[in-house]
Coordinates of C-alpha atoms in Angstrom, one line a residue:
M1 CA 8.6 -19.1 -21.2
F2 CA 8.5 -15.4 -22.6
V3 CA 4.8 -15.3 -23.4
G4 CA 3.7 -17.5 -20.5
G5 CA 5.6 -15.5 -17.9
T6 CA 4.2 -12.1 -19.4
F7 CA 0.6 -13.3 -19.3
L8 CA 0.9 -14.7 -15.8
F9 CA 2.8 -11.6 -14.6
A10 CA -0.2 -9.4 -16.5
G11 CA -3.1 -11.3 -14.6
I12 CA -1.4 -10.9 -11.1
D13 CA -0.5 -7.2 -11.9
K14 CA -4.2 -6.5 -12.9
L15 CA -5.3 -8.1 -9.5
L16 CA -2.7 -6.1 -7.7
D17 CA -3.4 -2.8 -9.5
P18 CA -5.7 -0.7 -6.8
A19 CA -7.1 1.4 -9.7
F20 CA -7.8 -1.4 -12.3
L21 CA -10.9 -3.5 -10.5
R22 CA -13.3 -0.4 -10.3
V23 CA -16.3 0.7 -12.1
A24 CA -14.8 4.1 -12.9
G25 CA -11.9 6.3 -12.5
P26 CA -8.6 6.7 -14.0
G27 CA -6.8 3.3 -15.1
S28 CA -9.9 1.4 -14.1
I29 CA -11.4 -1.5 -16.1
G30 CA -14.6 0.5 -16.5
E31 CA -12.7 3.6 -18.0
Q32 CA -10.8 1.1 -20.4
L33 CA -14.0 -0.5 -21.4
V34 CA -15.9 2.6 -22.2
T35 CA -12.9 3.7 -24.2
Y36 CA -12.8 0.5 -26.1
S37 CA -16.6 0.8 -26.6
R38 CA -15.6 4.1 -28.8
I39 CA -13.0 2.7 -30.9
S40 CA -12.9 -1.0 -31.1
P41 CA -14.6 -3.0 -33.9
L42 CA -16.0 -5.2 -30.9
A43 CA -17.9 -1.9 -29.7
P44 CA -21.3 -3.6 -29.8
L45 CA -20.2 -6.8 -27.9
I46 CA -18.3 -4.6 -25.2
T47 CA -21.6 -2.3 -24.7
A48 CA -23.8 -5.2 -24.6
V49 CA -21.9 -7.6 -22.4
A50 CA -19.0 -6.0 -20.8
L51 CA -20.0 -2.3 -19.9
P52 CA -22.7 -3.5 -17.4
V53 CA -20.4 -5.8 -15.5
P54 CA -17.0 -4.2 -15.8
L55 CA -15.6 -5.7 -12.6
L56 CA -16.4 -9.1 -13.5
I57 CA -14.9 -8.9 -16.9
G58 CA -11.8 -7.3 -15.2
V59 CA -11.3 -10.5 -12.9
I60 CA -12.2 -12.9 -15.9
V61 CA -9.7 -11.5 -18.0
A62 CA -6.9 -11.3 -15.1
S63 CA -7.8 -15.0 -14.3
L64 CA -7.9 -16.3 -18.1
E65 CA -4.2 -14.5 -18.4
I66 CA -3.0 -16.4 -15.3
A67 CA -4.6 -19.6 -16.5
A68 CA -2.8 -19.2 -19.9
G69 CA 0.5 -18.1 -18.5
L70 CA 0.6 -21.1 -15.8
G71 CA -0.2 -23.6 -18.8
A72 CA 2.4 -22.7 -21.0
L73 CA 5.0 -22.5 -18.0
T74 CA 4.1 -26.0 -16.7
G75 CA 3.0 -27.7 -19.7
L76 CA -0.4 -28.6 -18.3
A77 CA -3.2 -28.5 -20.9
Y78 CA -0.6 -26.8 -23.0
R79 CA -2.3 -26.6 -26.5
L80 CA -5.3 -25.3 -24.7
S81 CA -3.4 -22.8 -22.9
A82 CA -2.1 -21.5 -25.9
V83 CA -5.5 -21.4 -27.6
L84 CA -6.7 -19.4 -24.6
G85 CA -3.6 -16.9 -24.9
A86 CA -4.1 -16.6 -28.4
L87 CA -7.8 -15.6 -28.2
L88 CA -6.8 -13.1 -25.4
A89 CA -4.3 -11.7 -27.3
G90 CA -6.4 -11.3 -30.4
T91 CA -9.1 -9.6 -27.9
F92 CA -6.3 -7.2 -26.8
F93 CA -5.2 -6.6 -30.3
L94 CA -9.0 -5.6 -31.5
T95 CA -9.3 -3.4 -28.2
A96 CA -6.2 -2.0 -26.5
S97 CA -4.2 -2.0 -29.5
W98 CA -6.7 -1.3 -32.2
A99 CA -6.0 2.6 -32.2
V100 CA -2.2 2.2 -32.6
R101 CA -1.3 3.6 -35.8
P102 CA 0.8 1.9 -38.1
Y103 CA -0.6 -1.3 -36.6
Y104 CA 3.0 -3.0 -36.4
L105 CA 3.5 -0.4 -33.3
G106 CA 0.9 -2.3 -31.4
P107 CA 2.1 -4.9 -28.8
D108 CA -0.3 -7.5 -29.1
L109 CA -0.1 -9.0 -32.3
P110 CA 3.3 -10.4 -31.5
Y111 CA 1.7 -12.4 -28.7
L112 CA -1.0 -13.7 -30.7
V113 CA 1.4 -15.2 -33.4
G114 CA 3.7 -16.7 -30.5
W115 CA 0.7 -18.1 -28.7
I116 CA -0.6 -19.6 -32.2
T117 CA 2.7 -21.0 -32.8
L118 CA 2.9 -22.8 -29.5
A119 CA -0.7 -23.9 -29.9
L120 CA 0.5 -25.7 -33.4
A121 CA 3.7 -27.0 -32.0
G122 CA 3.1 -28.0 -28.6
H123 CA 5.8 -27.9 -26.1
G124 CA 7.5 -31.5 -27.1
G125 CA 8.7 -31.8 -23.5
L126 CA 11.1 -29.1 -23.6
Y127 CA 11.3 -26.4 -20.9
V128 CA 8.1 -27.2 -19.0
I129 CA 8.0 -28.8 -15.6
G130 CA 4.4 -30.6 -16.3
G131 CA 6.1 -34.3 -16.0
G132 CA 7.1 -33.4 -12.3
I133 CA 3.4 -32.0 -11.5
E134 CA 2.0 -35.2 -13.2
R135 CA 3.9 -37.3 -10.9
A136 CA 3.3 -35.3 -8.0
F137 CA -0.8 -35.4 -8.6
S138 CA -0.3 -39.0 -9.9
L139 CA -0.9 -38.1 -13.7
A140 CA 2.2 -39.8 -14.7
P141 CA 1.6 -41.0 -18.5
P142 CA 0.3 -44.8 -18.7
A143 CA 2.0 -47.5 -19.9
P144 CA 2.1 -47.6 -23.8
E145 CA -0.4 -50.6 -23.8
A146 CA -2.7 -48.9 -22.0
N147 CA -2.2 -45.4 -23.5
G148 CA -5.9 -45.3 -25.3
P149 CA -8.3 -42.5 -25.9
A150 CA -9.8 -43.0 -22.4
D151 CA -6.7 -42.7 -20.6
Q152 CA -5.6 -39.7 -22.7
T153 CA -9.0 -37.8 -22.1
R154 CA -8.4 -38.9 -18.2
R155 CA -5.0 -37.1 -18.1
G156 CA -6.3 -34.0 -20.0
L157 CA -9.3 -33.6 -17.7
L158 CA -6.9 -34.0 -14.5
Q159 CA -4.7 -31.7 -16.1
L160 CA -7.3 -29.2 -16.6
V161 CA -8.4 -29.5 -13.2
V162 CA -4.9 -28.9 -11.5
L163 CA -4.1 -26.0 -14.1
A164 CA -7.6 -24.4 -12.9
A165 CA -6.7 -24.9 -9.0
G166 CA -3.4 -23.5 -9.4
S167 CA -5.0 -20.3 -11.3
L168 CA -7.4 -19.7 -8.8
S169 CA -4.8 -20.0 -6.0
V170 CA -2.5 -17.6 -7.8
A171 CA -5.5 -15.4 -8.5
G172 CA -6.5 -15.5 -4.9
V173 CA -3.2 -14.9 -3.5
A174 CA -3.0 -11.7 -5.7
G175 CA -6.4 -10.5 -4.6
M176 CA -5.5 -10.8 -1.0
L177 CA -2.3 -9.0 -1.4
S178 CA -4.1 -6.3 -3.4
S179 CA -5.8 -5.1 -0.1
L180 CA -2.3 -4.3 1.4
G181 CA -2.5 -1.0 -0.6
P182 CA -0.7 0.2 -4.0
A183 CA 2.9 -0.8 -2.8
F184 CA 2.6 -4.3 -5.2
A185 CA 1.2 -2.3 -8.1
S186 CA 3.2 -1.5 -11.2
E187 CA 0.5 1.0 -12.9
P188 CA 0.6 4.7 -11.7
A189 CA -1.9 5.2 -9.1
P190 CA -5.2 7.2 -9.7
L191 CA -6.1 10.6 -8.6
T192 CA -6.8 10.9 -5.1
S193 CA -8.8 14.0 -5.3
P194 CA -11.5 15.5 -7.5
L195 CA -9.6 18.7 -7.5
A196 CA -6.1 18.5 -7.2
N197 CA -3.1 21.0 -7.9
E198 CA 0.2 19.9 -9.7
S199 CA 1.7 18.8 -6.6
G200 CA -1.2 16.1 -6.0
Q201 CA -2.6 18.1 -2.8
P202 CA -6.2 18.8 -2.8
S203 CA -7.2 22.2 -3.8
S204 CA -10.0 24.4 -2.7
G205 CA -13.1 24.3 -4.9
P206 CA -14.1 27.8 -6.7
A207 CA -17.8 29.0 -6.7
S208 CA -20.5 26.6 -8.0
G209 CA -20.0 26.3 -11.6
V210 CA -16.8 27.7 -11.6
I211 CA -13.7 25.5 -12.3
A212 CA -10.8 27.7 -11.8
T213 CA -9.6 31.3 -12.8
V214 CA -7.5 32.6 -15.5
A215 CA -5.1 33.9 -12.9
A216 CA -4.8 30.6 -11.0
V217 CA -4.3 28.3 -14.1
R218 CA -1.6 30.7 -15.9
A219 CA 0.3 30.9 -12.5
A220 CA 0.3 26.9 -12.3
R221 CA 0.1 26.4 -16.0
S222 CA -2.6 23.6 -15.5
K223 CA -5.1 22.8 -13.3
V224 CA -6.9 19.3 -13.0
F225 CA -10.6 19.4 -12.3
I226 CA -13.7 16.8 -12.5
D227 CA -16.0 17.3 -15.4
P228 CA -19.5 17.3 -13.7
T229 CA -21.1 15.9 -16.7
S230 CA -18.9 12.8 -17.4
G231 CA -17.1 12.4 -14.0
D232 CA -13.8 12.2 -15.9
P233 CA -10.9 13.9 -14.4
A234 CA -10.1 16.8 -17.1
V235 CA -7.3 19.5 -17.3
L236 CA -7.1 23.2 -18.0
V237 CA -3.8 24.4 -19.7
A238 CA -2.5 27.7 -20.1
L239 CA -0.9 28.2 -23.6
P240 CA 2.3 30.3 -24.3
D241 CA 0.0 32.6 -26.4
G242 CA -2.5 33.2 -23.5
R243 CA -5.3 31.1 -24.3
V244 CA -6.7 28.5 -21.8
V245 CA -7.9 25.6 -23.3
A246 CA -9.7 22.3 -21.3
Y247 CA -9.6 18.6 -22.3
D248 CA -10.7 15.1 -21.1
A249 CA -7.7 13.8 -19.1
I250 CA -8.6 10.4 -19.9
C251 CA -6.1 8.9 -22.3
T252 CA -7.7 7.7 -25.6
H253 CA -5.5 4.7 -26.0
A254 CA -6.4 2.5 -22.5
G255 CA -8.1 4.9 -20.3
C256 CA -5.3 6.3 -18.3
T257 CA -5.1 9.8 -17.0
V258 CA -2.8 12.1 -18.5
A259 CA -0.7 14.6 -17.0
F260 CA 0.7 18.0 -18.0
D261 CA 4.6 18.0 -18.4
R262 CA 5.9 21.6 -17.5
L263 CA 9.1 21.1 -19.6
S264 CA 7.4 20.2 -23.1
G265 CA 4.3 21.9 -22.5
N266 CA 2.5 18.5 -23.5
L267 CA -0.2 16.4 -21.9
L268 CA 1.6 12.8 -21.2
C269 CA 0.0 9.7 -20.4
P270 CA 2.1 7.7 -17.7
C271 CA 0.8 4.1 -18.9
H272 CA 1.8 3.7 -22.5
G273 CA 3.5 6.9 -23.3
A274 CA 1.1 8.8 -25.4
I275 CA 1.9 12.4 -25.8
F276 CA -0.9 15.1 -26.8
D277 CA -0.3 18.7 -28.0
P278 CA -2.9 20.9 -25.9
A279 CA -1.8 24.0 -28.3
H280 CA -3.3 22.1 -31.2
G281 CA -6.5 20.5 -30.2
A282 CA -4.8 17.8 -28.1
R283 CA -3.5 16.0 -31.3
V284 CA -1.5 13.0 -30.8
V285 CA 2.5 13.8 -31.0
D286 CA 3.5 10.1 -30.3
G287 CA 2.5 6.8 -28.7
P288 CA -0.2 4.1 -29.1
T289 CA -3.1 6.0 -30.4
D290 CA -4.3 8.3 -33.1
E291 CA -7.3 9.9 -31.3
P292 CA -7.0 13.3 -29.7
L293 CA -8.2 14.0 -26.2
L294 CA -11.8 15.2 -26.1
A295 CA -11.9 19.0 -26.1
L296 CA -14.2 20.5 -23.6
P297 CA -15.6 23.9 -24.3
I298 CA -15.3 26.6 -21.5
R299 CA -16.5 30.1 -20.9
I300 CA -14.3 32.7 -19.3
D301 CA -15.7 35.8 -17.5
P302 CA -14.0 38.9 -19.2
A303 CA -14.6 40.9 -15.7
S304 CA -13.6 38.4 -13.1
G305 CA -11.6 35.7 -15.4
A306 CA -13.8 33.1 -13.8
I307 CA -13.6 29.7 -16.1
S308 CA -16.8 27.5 -16.3
L309 CA -17.7 24.7 -18.8
V310 CA -20.1 25.4 -21.5
S311 CA -23.0 22.9 -20.9

């Protein structure tokens, strides 16, 4: 019930998240795949297969999570659903959790072991509602004398059809609800403006090529901007020693956008809790990654204090 319910929720949550099914942007499947292409042992496969069609990959992953979850909860195609769940968990371990150090802090290995256990053991008729569904769809087990290989194959195929139909229905409803806006999403909303101040309100852009001024960054302690080279959100941080530094704001774990925390002076990821220290090269202080944020070289005009990126 736990692994099935969690995967069902995870699939629905992805389809409801207004940021997930996008080619680019904070929290998008596109940004996550780009991150995985840098850190995952599956990088060649991700680059060749997933990066060209990120939206399709996002929909497929969410739909397969829904199918695995429904199969585990209902008992329909139970062992096949558990194998599917194990394959998904293994893929997540090799991508989203691969940068987690030490490995036992990663969240996907327990799911992998749990799904493998269910695939080996089966459900034994316990805690599933498959019997009622079979009766509703005329899939009741045949009499013992007729319970041959052909009947077992027929039952298995019919269960797959019912499971697939149920999964598509759930995914379709989630897709329709996603059009109602971010109220149904559990992930943090993405940035809504290329240039925004700490309150989230759009700020007037500086002169062409200039991303901010030293005085403005020191007054606010940080400033968000868009890196014109990569298109990623980035952040300027004024350090206590007077220096101003810049980093790509895409978290090196799963592609969410970090934000400056005034209390601690660190950059925090709202999705999975990664913490980066901007005063020491954005090294990881805590969280599910060991990769620091990408530092962006900047140039400061000594006369005007204008800050620009070094190309």
